[in-house]
PDB file of N, CA and C in Angstrom:
ATOM      1  N   MET A1242      98.671  62.340  70.625  1.00 55.00           N
ATOM      2  CA  MET A1242      99.024  63.628  70.090  1.00 55.00           C
ATOM      3  C   MET A1242     100.470  63.947  70.453  1.00 55.00           C
ATOM      4  N   ALA A1243     101.231  64.502  69.502  1.00 59.00           N
ATOM      5  CA  ALA A1243     102.645  64.789  69.695  1.00 59.00           C
ATOM      6  C   ALA A1243     102.830  66.024  70.566  1.00 59.00           C
ATOM      7  N   LYS A1244     103.852  65.978  71.405  1.00 67.00           N
ATOM      8  CA  LYS A1244     104.175  67.117  72.275  1.00 67.00           C
ATOM      9  C   LYS A1244     104.857  68.194  71.439  1.00 67.00           C
ATOM     10  N   LYS A1245     104.397  69.433  71.594  1.00 74.00           N
ATOM     11  CA  LYS A1245     105.001  70.561  70.874  1.00 74.00           C
ATOM     12  C   LYS A1245     106.320  70.919  71.542  1.00 74.00           C
ATOM     13  N   SER A1246     107.305  71.235  70.725  1.00 78.00           N
ATOM     14  CA  SER A1246     108.600  71.618  71.297  1.00 78.00           C
ATOM     15  C   SER A1246     108.594  73.110  71.603  1.00 78.00           C
ATOM     16  N   ASP A1247     109.079  73.422  72.793  1.00 82.00           N
ATOM     17  CA  ASP A1247     109.139  74.800  73.256  1.00 82.00           C
ATOM     18  C   ASP A1247     110.498  75.381  72.862  1.00 82.00           C
ATOM     19  N   PRO A1248     110.538  76.553  72.191  1.00 83.00           N
ATOM     20  CA  PRO A1248     111.818  77.152  71.800  1.00 83.00           C
ATOM     21  C   PRO A1248     112.723  77.421  73.000  1.00 83.00           C
ATOM     22  N   PHE A1249     112.136  77.784  74.142  1.00 83.00           N
ATOM     23  CA  PHE A1249     112.951  78.037  75.328  1.00 83.00           C
ATOM     24  C   PHE A1249     113.623  76.751  75.806  1.00 83.00           C
ATOM     25  N   ASP A1250     112.887  75.633  75.762  1.00 79.00           N
ATOM     26  CA  ASP A1250     113.479  74.357  76.151  1.00 79.00           C
ATOM     27  C   ASP A1250     114.657  74.007  75.244  1.00 79.00           C
ATOM     28  N   LYS A1251     114.519  74.272  73.955  1.00 80.00           N
ATOM     29  CA  LYS A1251     115.625  74.013  73.030  1.00 80.00           C
ATOM     30  C   LYS A1251     116.834  74.882  73.375  1.00 80.00           C
ATOM     31  N   PHE A1252     116.584  76.148  73.672  1.00 82.00           N
ATOM     32  CA  PHE A1252     117.663  77.060  74.027  1.00 82.00           C
ATOM     33  C   PHE A1252     118.342  76.621  75.321  1.00 82.00           C
ATOM     34  N   ARG A1253     117.533  76.280  76.342  1.00 76.00           N
ATOM     35  CA  ARG A1253     118.084  75.845  77.624  1.00 76.00           C
ATOM     36  C   ARG A1253     118.925  74.577  77.458  1.00 76.00           C
ATOM     37  N   GLU A1254     118.449  73.656  76.660  1.00 77.00           N
ATOM     38  CA  GLU A1254     119.174  72.415  76.412  1.00 77.00           C
ATOM     39  C   GLU A1254     120.510  72.686  75.714  1.00 77.00           C
ATOM     40  N   ALA A1255     120.488  73.612  74.747  1.00 77.00           N
ATOM     41  CA  ALA A1255     121.709  73.913  73.993  1.00 77.00           C
ATOM     42  C   ALA A1255     122.733  74.679  74.825  1.00 77.00           C
ATOM     43  N   THR A1256     122.273  75.528  75.721  1.00 77.00           N
ATOM     44  CA  THR A1256     123.213  76.367  76.468  1.00 77.00           C
ATOM     45  C   THR A1256     123.582  75.802  77.827  1.00 77.00           C
ATOM     46  N   LEU A1257     122.613  75.239  78.539  1.00 73.00           N
ATOM     47  CA  LEU A1257     122.875  74.795  79.903  1.00 73.00           C
ATOM     48  C   LEU A1257     122.934  73.275  80.033  1.00 73.00           C
ATOM     49  N   GLY A1258     122.436  72.568  79.074  1.00 68.00           N
ATOM     50  CA  GLY A1258     122.367  71.113  79.187  1.00 68.00           C
ATOM     51  C   GLY A1258     121.079  70.718  79.892  1.00 68.00           C
ATOM     52  N   SER A1259     120.777  69.437  79.899  1.00 60.00           N
ATOM     53  CA  SER A1259     119.498  68.989  80.444  1.00 60.00           C
ATOM     54  C   SER A1259     119.494  68.935  81.959  1.00 60.00           C
ATOM     55  N   SER A1260     120.662  68.778  82.612  1.00 56.00           N
ATOM     56  CA  SER A1260     120.672  68.602  84.059  1.00 56.00           C
ATOM     57  C   SER A1260     120.804  69.930  84.808  1.00 56.00           C
ATOM     58  N   ALA A1261     121.299  70.954  84.173  1.00 53.00           N
ATOM     59  CA  ALA A1261     121.526  72.232  84.856  1.00 53.00           C
ATOM     60  C   ALA A1261     120.272  73.099  84.767  1.00 53.00           C
ATOM     61  N   THR A1262     120.089  73.923  85.770  1.00 57.00           N
ATOM     62  CA  THR A1262     118.989  74.886  85.735  1.00 57.00           C
ATOM     63  C   THR A1262     119.581  76.275  85.554  1.00 57.00           C
ATOM     64  N   LEU A1263     118.747  77.189  85.152  1.00 56.00           N
ATOM     65  CA  LEU A1263     119.217  78.550  84.915  1.00 56.00           C
ATOM     66  C   LEU A1263     119.720  79.185  86.204  1.00 56.00           C
ATOM     67  N   SER A1264     119.021  78.956  87.296  1.00 54.00           N
ATOM     68  CA  SER A1264     119.464  79.545  88.562  1.00 54.00           C
ATOM     69  C   SER A1264     120.792  78.949  89.004  1.00 54.00           C
ATOM     70  N   GLY A1265     121.029  77.681  88.717  1.00 59.00           N
ATOM     71  CA  GLY A1265     122.307  77.071  89.050  1.00 59.00           C
ATOM     72  C   GLY A1265     123.428  77.670  88.233  1.00 59.00           C
ATOM     73  N   ALA A1266     123.162  77.970  86.955  1.00 55.00           N
ATOM     74  CA  ALA A1266     124.180  78.569  86.102  1.00 55.00           C
ATOM     75  C   ALA A1266     124.506  79.981  86.544  1.00 55.00           C
ATOM     76  N   ILE A1267     123.488  80.697  86.979  1.00 59.00           N
ATOM     77  CA  ILE A1267     123.726  82.073  87.424  1.00 59.00           C
ATOM     78  C   ILE A1267     124.470  82.076  88.744  1.00 59.00           C
ATOM     79  N   GLY A1268     124.126  81.158  89.635  1.00 56.00           N
ATOM     80  CA  GLY A1268     124.747  81.112  90.954  1.00 56.00           C
ATOM     81  C   GLY A1268     126.132  80.513  90.949  1.00 56.00           C
ATOM     82  N   ASN A1269     126.533  79.793  89.903  1.00 58.00           N
ATOM     83  CA  ASN A1269     127.822  79.128  89.848  1.00 58.00           C
ATOM     84  C   ASN A1269     128.916  80.147  89.549  1.00 58.00           C
ATOM     85  N   ALA A1270     129.843  80.307  90.473  1.00 55.00           N
ATOM     86  CA  ALA A1270     130.890  81.315  90.320  1.00 55.00           C
ATOM     87  C   ALA A1270     131.886  80.950  89.232  1.00 55.00           C
ATOM     88  N   SER A1271     132.028  79.681  88.945  1.00 56.00           N
ATOM     89  CA  SER A1271     133.011  79.279  87.942  1.00 56.00           C
ATOM     90  C   SER A1271     132.565  79.664  86.530  1.00 56.00           C
ATOM     91  N   LEU A1272     131.257  79.828  86.330  1.00 53.00           N
ATOM     92  CA  LEU A1272     130.767  80.203  85.002  1.00 53.00           C
ATOM     93  C   LEU A1272     130.819  81.699  84.757  1.00 53.00           C
ATOM     94  N   ARG A1273     130.900  82.472  85.840  1.00 56.00           N
ATOM     95  CA  ARG A1273     130.949  83.919  85.687  1.00 56.00           C
ATOM     96  C   ARG A1273     132.344  84.371  85.305  1.00 56.00           C
ATOM     97  N   ALA A1274     132.428  85.390  84.479  1.00 60.00           N
ATOM     98  CA  ALA A1274     133.728  85.928  84.073  1.00 60.00           C
ATOM     99  C   ALA A1274     134.328  86.720  85.216  1.00 60.00           C
ATOM    100  N   ALA A1275     135.627  86.593  85.386  1.00 64.00           N
ATOM    101  CA  ALA A1275     136.320  87.344  86.428  1.00 64.00           C
ATOM    102  C   ALA A1275     136.398  88.802  86.026  1.00 64.00           C
ATOM    103  N   LYS A1276     136.140  89.683  86.986  1.00 70.00           N
ATOM    104  CA  LYS A1276     136.202  91.119  86.712  1.00 70.00           C
ATOM    105  C   LYS A1276     137.650  91.574  86.768  1.00 70.00           C
ATOM    106  N   PRO A1277     138.099  92.346  85.790  1.00 73.00           N
ATOM    107  CA  PRO A1277     139.485  92.836  85.825  1.00 73.00           C
ATOM    108  C   PRO A1277     139.653  93.858  86.944  1.00 73.00           C
ATOM    109  N   ALA A1278     140.865  93.926  87.445  1.00 73.00           N
ATOM    110  CA  ALA A1278     141.171  94.888  88.503  1.00 73.00           C
ATOM    111  C   ALA A1278     141.069  96.299  87.939  1.00 73.00           C
ATOM    112  N   PRO A1279     140.562  97.238  88.726  1.00 78.00           N
ATOM    113  CA  PRO A1279     140.462  98.615  88.229  1.00 78.00           C
ATOM    114  C   PRO A1279     141.844  99.206  87.972  1.00 78.00           C
ATOM    115  N   VAL A1280     141.942  99.957  86.908  1.00 77.00           N
ATOM    116  CA  VAL A1280     143.199 100.576  86.513  1.00 77.00           C
ATOM    117  C   VAL A1280     143.239 101.984  87.081  1.00 77.00           C
ATOM    118  N   GLU A1281     144.325 102.300  87.736  1.00 79.00           N
ATOM    119  CA  GLU A1281     144.470 103.647  88.279  1.00 79.00           C
ATOM    120  C   GLU A1281     144.928 104.598  87.188  1.00 79.00           C
ATOM    121  N   VAL A1282     144.216 105.694  87.073  1.00 73.00           N
ATOM    122  CA  VAL A1282     144.532 106.708  86.075  1.00 73.00           C
ATOM    123  C   VAL A1282     145.097 107.914  86.803  1.00 73.00           C
ATOM    124  N   PRO A1283     146.258 108.409  86.389  1.00 75.00           N
ATOM    125  CA  PRO A1283     146.807 109.596  87.053  1.00 75.00           C
ATOM    126  C   PRO A1283     145.854 110.775  86.906  1.00 75.00           C
ATOM    127  N   ASP A1284     145.844 111.605  87.917  1.00 74.00           N
ATOM    128  CA  ASP A1284     144.952 112.762  87.930  1.00 74.00           C
ATOM    129  C   ASP A1284     145.425 113.801  86.922  1.00 74.00           C
ATOM    130  N   GLN A1285     144.732 113.863  85.807  1.00 76.00           N
ATOM    131  CA  GLN A1285     145.047 114.843  84.768  1.00 76.00           C
ATOM    132  C   GLN A1285     143.804 115.690  84.532  1.00 76.00           C
ATOM    133  N   THR A1286     143.853 116.895  84.960  1.00 80.00           N
ATOM    134  CA  THR A1286     142.712 117.773  84.759  1.00 80.00           C
ATOM    135  C   THR A1286     142.895 118.522  83.452  1.00 80.00           C
ATOM    136  N   VAL A1287     142.137 118.094  82.463  1.00 79.00           N
ATOM    137  CA  VAL A1287     142.170 118.736  81.160  1.00 79.00           C
ATOM    138  C   VAL A1287     140.867 119.494  81.004  1.00 79.00           C
ATOM    139  N   THR A1288     140.977 120.768  80.874  1.00 85.00           N
ATOM    140  CA  THR A1288     139.782 121.578  80.693  1.00 85.00           C
ATOM    141  C   THR A1288     139.549 121.823  79.221  1.00 85.00           C
ATOM    142  N   LYS A1289     138.388 121.452  78.791  1.00 87.00           N
ATOM    143  CA  LYS A1289     138.029 121.659  77.397  1.00 87.00           C
ATOM    144  C   LYS A1289     137.446 123.062  77.257  1.00 87.00           C
ATOM    145  N   VAL A1290     137.997 123.816  76.344  1.00 89.00           N
ATOM    146  CA  VAL A1290     137.531 125.179  76.124  1.00 89.00           C
ATOM    147  C   VAL A1290     136.484 125.158  75.019  1.00 89.00           C
ATOM    148  N   SER A1291     135.340 125.702  75.315  1.00 91.00           N
ATOM    149  CA  SER A1291     134.251 125.749  74.347  1.00 91.00           C
ATOM    150  C   SER A1291     134.581 126.722  73.228  1.00 91.00           C
ATOM    151  N   LYS A1292     134.118 126.403  72.018  1.00 89.00           N
ATOM    152  CA  LYS A1292     134.349 127.326  70.906  1.00 89.00           C
ATOM    153  C   LYS A1292     133.529 128.598  71.065  1.00 89.00           C
ATOM    154  N   ASN A1293     132.535 128.555  71.938  1.00 90.00           N
ATOM    155  CA  ASN A1293     131.692 129.721  72.169  1.00 90.00           C
ATOM    156  C   ASN A1293     132.037 130.424  73.478  1.00 90.00           C
ATOM    157  N   ALA A1294     133.223 130.175  74.022  1.00 91.00           N
ATOM    158  CA  ALA A1294     133.600 130.751  75.307  1.00 91.00           C
ATOM    159  C   ALA A1294     133.653 132.275  75.252  1.00 91.00           C
ATOM    160  N   ASN A1295     134.057 132.832  74.126  1.00 92.00           N
ATOM    161  CA  ASN A1295     134.171 134.297  74.018  1.00 92.00           C
ATOM    162  C   ASN A1295     133.097 134.871  73.111  1.00 92.00           C
ATOM    163  N   ARG A1296     131.940 134.211  73.088  1.00 92.00           N
ATOM    164  CA  ARG A1296     130.850 134.669  72.231  1.00 92.00           C
ATOM    165  C   ARG A1296     129.583 134.852  73.057  1.00 92.00           C
ATOM    166  N   LYS A1297     128.638 135.591  72.532  1.00 93.00           N
ATOM    167  CA  LYS A1297     127.374 135.870  73.215  1.00 93.00           C
ATOM    168  C   LYS A1297     126.224 135.463  72.306  1.00 93.00           C
ATOM    169  N   LEU A1298     125.270 134.709  72.835  1.00 92.00           N
ATOM    170  CA  LEU A1298     124.104 134.300  72.080  1.00 92.00           C
ATOM    171  C   LEU A1298     123.083 135.430  72.105  1.00 92.00           C
ATOM    172  N   VAL A1299     122.636 135.861  70.914  1.00 92.00           N
ATOM    173  CA  VAL A1299     121.633 136.916  70.812  1.00 92.00           C
ATOM    174  C   VAL A1299     120.495 136.430  69.937  1.00 92.00           C
ATOM    175  N   SER A1300     119.352 137.049  70.102  1.00 93.00           N
ATOM    176  CA  SER A1300     118.179 136.695  69.321  1.00 93.00           C
ATOM    177  C   SER A1300     117.492 137.974  68.876  1.00 93.00           C
ATOM    178  N   PHE A1301     116.996 137.980  67.648  1.00 93.00           N
ATOM    179  CA  PHE A1301     116.309 139.160  67.148  1.00 93.00           C
ATOM    180  C   PHE A1301     115.335 138.740  66.057  1.00 93.00           C
ATOM    181  N   HIS A1302     114.425 139.626  65.747  1.00 96.00           N
ATOM    182  CA  HIS A1302     113.440 139.389  64.693  1.00 96.00           C
ATOM    183  C   HIS A1302     113.936 139.980  63.391  1.00 96.00           C
ATOM    184  N   ILE A1303     113.573 139.328  62.295  1.00 95.00           N
ATOM    185  CA  ILE A1303     113.955 139.800  60.969  1.00 95.00           C
ATOM    186  C   ILE A1303     112.752 139.599  60.045  1.00 95.00           C
ATOM    187  N   ASP A1304     112.544 140.530  59.125  1.00 97.00           N
ATOM    188  CA  ASP A1304     111.421 140.432  58.186  1.00 97.00           C
ATOM    189  C   ASP A1304     111.553 139.174  57.327  1.00 97.00           C
ATOM    190  N   ASN A1305     110.412 138.592  56.981  1.00 97.00           N
ATOM    191  CA  ASN A1305     110.409 137.364  56.174  1.00 97.00           C
ATOM    192  C   ASN A1305     111.092 137.563  54.822  1.00 97.00           C
ATOM    193  N   ALA A1306     110.810 138.687  54.164  1.00 97.00           N
ATOM    194  CA  ALA A1306     111.388 138.932  52.843  1.00 97.00           C
ATOM    195  C   ALA A1306     112.913 139.054  52.935  1.00 97.00           C
ATOM    196  N   VAL A1307     113.387 139.740  53.964  1.00 96.00           N
ATOM    197  CA  VAL A1307     114.832 139.894  54.154  1.00 96.00           C
ATOM    198  C   VAL A1307     115.456 138.536  54.471  1.00 96.00           C
ATOM    199  N   PHE A1308     114.757 137.731  55.279  1.00 97.00           N
ATOM    200  CA  PHE A1308     115.285 136.417  55.632  1.00 97.00           C
ATOM    201  C   PHE A1308     115.381 135.505  54.410  1.00 97.00           C
ATOM    202  N   LEU A1309     114.403 135.596  53.503  1.00 97.00           N
ATOM    203  CA  LEU A1309     114.467 134.796  52.278  1.00 97.00           C
ATOM    204  C   LEU A1309     115.655 135.207  51.417  1.00 97.00           C
ATOM    205  N   LYS A1310     115.891 136.512  51.297  1.00 97.00           N
ATOM    206  CA  LYS A1310     117.054 136.999  50.538  1.00 97.00           C
ATOM    207  C   LYS A1310     118.358 136.547  51.197  1.00 97.00           C
ATOM    208  N   LEU A1311     118.378 136.573  52.521  1.00 97.00           N
ATOM    209  CA  LEU A1311     119.557 136.120  53.245  1.00 97.00           C
ATOM    210  C   LEU A1311     119.783 134.619  53.021  1.00 97.00           C
ATOM    211  N   GLY A1312     118.699 133.868  52.955  1.00 97.00           N
ATOM    212  CA  GLY A1312     118.800 132.437  52.668  1.00 97.00           C
ATOM    213  C   GLY A1312     119.361 132.169  51.288  1.00 97.00           C
ATOM    214  N   GLN A1313     118.954 132.979  50.315  1.00 97.00           N
ATOM    215  CA  GLN A1313     119.506 132.846  48.968  1.00 97.00           C
ATOM    216  C   GLN A1313     121.007 133.146  48.970  1.00 97.00           C
ATOM    217  N   LEU A1314     121.396 134.206  49.693  1.00 97.00           N
ATOM    218  CA  LEU A1314     122.812 134.559  49.791  1.00 97.00           C
ATOM    219  C   LEU A1314     123.606 133.446  50.475  1.00 97.00           C
ATOM    220  N   LYS A1315     123.035 132.872  51.507  1.00 97.00           N
ATOM    221  CA  LYS A1315     123.669 131.765  52.215  1.00 97.00           C
ATOM    222  C   LYS A1315     123.899 130.588  51.276  1.00 97.00           C
ATOM    223  N   PHE A1316     122.892 130.268  50.474  1.00 97.00           N
ATOM    224  CA  PHE A1316     122.998 129.157  49.528  1.00 97.00           C
ATOM    225  C   PHE A1316     124.043 129.442  48.453  1.00 97.00           C
ATOM    226  N   GLU A1317     124.023 130.658  47.917  1.00 97.00           N
ATOM    227  CA  GLU A1317     124.941 131.020  46.832  1.00 97.00           C
ATOM    228  C   GLU A1317     126.393 131.049  47.298  1.00 97.00           C
ATOM    229  N   THR A1318     126.619 131.512  48.518  1.00 96.00           N
ATOM    230  CA  THR A1318     127.994 131.626  49.006  1.00 96.00           C
ATOM    231  C   THR A1318     128.465 130.378  49.737  1.00 96.00           C
ATOM    232  N   GLY A1319     127.537 129.519  50.143  1.00 97.00           N
ATOM    233  CA  GLY A1319     127.906 128.308  50.864  1.00 97.00           C
ATOM    234  C   GLY A1319     128.370 128.571  52.282  1.00 97.00           C
ATOM    235  N   THR A1320     127.887 129.653  52.883  1.00 96.00           N
ATOM    236  CA  THR A1320     128.261 129.986  54.250  1.00 96.00           C
ATOM    237  C   THR A1320     127.101 129.688  55.190  1.00 96.00           C
ATOM    238  N   LYS A1321     127.322 129.931  56.460  1.00 96.00           N
ATOM    239  CA  LYS A1321     126.295 129.731  57.479  1.00 96.00           C
ATOM    240  C   LYS A1321     125.661 131.076  57.815  1.00 96.00           C
ATOM    241  N   TYR A1322     124.438 131.005  58.355  1.00 95.00           N
ATOM    242  CA  TYR A1322     123.775 132.235  58.794  1.00 95.00           C
ATOM    243  C   TYR A1322     124.653 132.961  59.812  1.00 95.00           C
ATOM    244  N   ASP A1323     125.253 132.214  60.714  1.00 94.00           N
ATOM    245  CA  ASP A1323     126.090 132.791  61.755  1.00 94.00           C
ATOM    246  C   ASP A1323     127.207 133.649  61.163  1.00 94.00           C
ATOM    247  N   GLU A1324     127.833 133.154  60.113  1.00 96.00           N
ATOM    248  CA  GLU A1324     128.921 133.900  59.472  1.00 96.00           C
ATOM    249  C   GLU A1324     128.389 135.162  58.801  1.00 96.00           C
ATOM    250  N   LEU A1325     127.219 135.061  58.176  1.00 96.00           N
ATOM    251  CA  LEU A1325     126.633 136.239  57.522  1.00 96.00           C
ATOM    252  C   LEU A1325     126.239 137.304  58.543  1.00 96.00           C
ATOM    253  N   TYR A1326     125.652 136.876  59.662  1.00 96.00           N
ATOM    254  CA  TYR A1326     125.271 137.829  60.708  1.00 96.00           C
ATOM    255  C   TYR A1326     126.505 138.526  61.269  1.00 96.00           C
ATOM    256  N   ASN A1327     127.552 137.759  61.548  1.00 95.00           N
ATOM    257  CA  ASN A1327     128.769 138.365  62.101  1.00 95.00           C
ATOM    258  C   ASN A1327     129.415 139.335  61.118  1.00 95.00           C
ATOM    259  N   GLU A1328     129.416 138.970  59.837  1.00 96.00           N
ATOM    260  CA  GLU A1328     129.971 139.873  58.822  1.00 96.00           C
ATOM    261  C   GLU A1328     129.173 141.169  58.755  1.00 96.00           C
ATOM    262  N   ALA A1329     127.847 141.066  58.835  1.00 96.00           N
ATOM    263  CA  ALA A1329     127.000 142.267  58.780  1.00 96.00           C
ATOM    264  C   ALA A1329     127.236 143.164  59.990  1.00 96.00           C
ATOM    265  N   ILE A1330     127.420 142.569  61.153  1.00 96.00           N
ATOM    266  CA  ILE A1330     127.645 143.362  62.362  1.00 96.00           C
ATOM    267  C   ILE A1330     128.999 144.058  62.298  1.00 96.00           C
ATOM    268  N   VAL A1331     130.021 143.370  61.809  1.00 97.00           N
ATOM    269  CA  VAL A1331     131.340 143.988  61.666  1.00 97.00           C
ATOM    270  C   VAL A1331     131.273 145.150  60.683  1.00 97.00           C
ATOM    271  N   ASP A1332     130.562 144.959  59.558  1.00 97.00           N
ATOM    272  CA  ASP A1332     130.414 146.048  58.575  1.00 97.00           C
ATOM    273  C   ASP A1332     129.675 147.234  59.175  1.00 97.00           C
ATOM    274  N   LEU A1333     128.664 146.964  59.994  1.00 97.00           N
ATOM    275  CA  LEU A1333     127.910 148.037  60.642  1.00 97.00           C
ATOM    276  C   LEU A1333     128.790 148.808  61.630  1.00 97.00           C
ATOM    277  N   LEU A1334     129.597 148.097  62.387  1.00 97.00           N
ATOM    278  CA  LEU A1334     130.484 148.769  63.340  1.00 97.00           C
ATOM    279  C   LEU A1334     131.559 149.584  62.609  1.00 97.00           C
ATOM    280  N   LYS A1335     132.042 149.092  61.487  1.00 97.00           N
ATOM    281  CA  LYS A1335     133.006 149.870  60.698  1.00 97.00           C
ATOM    282  C   LYS A1335     132.368 151.113  60.139  1.00 97.00           C
ATOM    283  N   LYS A1336     131.111 151.010  59.707  1.00 97.00           N
ATOM    284  CA  LYS A1336     130.393 152.160  59.131  1.00 97.00           C
ATOM    285  C   LYS A1336     130.311 153.297  60.131  1.00 97.00           C
ATOM    286  N   TYR A1337     130.065 152.954  61.401  1.00 97.00           N
ATOM    287  CA  TYR A1337     129.917 153.981  62.435  1.00 97.00           C
ATOM    288  C   TYR A1337     131.221 154.217  63.224  1.00 97.00           C
ATOM    289  N   HIS A1338     132.345 153.760  62.658  1.00 97.00           N
ATOM    290  CA  HIS A1338     133.677 153.983  63.223  1.00 97.00           C
ATOM    291  C   HIS A1338     133.796 153.491  64.665  1.00 97.00           C
ATOM    292  N   LYS A1339     133.214 152.344  64.929  1.00 95.00           N
ATOM    293  CA  LYS A1339     133.297 151.755  66.267  1.00 95.00           C
ATOM    294  C   LYS A1339     134.250 150.541  66.277  1.00 95.00           C
ATOM    295  N   LEU A1340     134.773 150.234  65.119  1.00 91.00           N
ATOM    296  CA  LEU A1340     135.707 149.109  65.012  1.00 91.00           C
ATOM    297  C   LEU A1340     136.909 149.494  64.202  1.00 91.00           C
TER     298      LEU A1340
END
C-alpha cells in the first residue's frame, strides 16, 4: 500500500529542507530578521480638540407622528436630525427674545 503524503511534510520540505527541523529554524539567530533600532521622536504634545467640545448632549421624547414628519423634512432637505433640532432651538430662543 502506498504511503499518503502529508501536506505539512510537503510544506516543511519546501521551506526548511529535509535536514532542518522547525525548532532549529526558530532557534537559529541567522534566520531571524534583525530588529531596527527605535527611532526617537521629539516630544510634541498635540491636543486634538473634539468637535463636540462646546456642545452638550441632551435627550428628550418626541411624539411618533411628529418624528415621522421630521424624518420627511430631513429627507427632503438632506440635512441631519442634529441640524434640524439645533435650528428649532435657535428659532424658539429667538421667539422668546433670549437670543
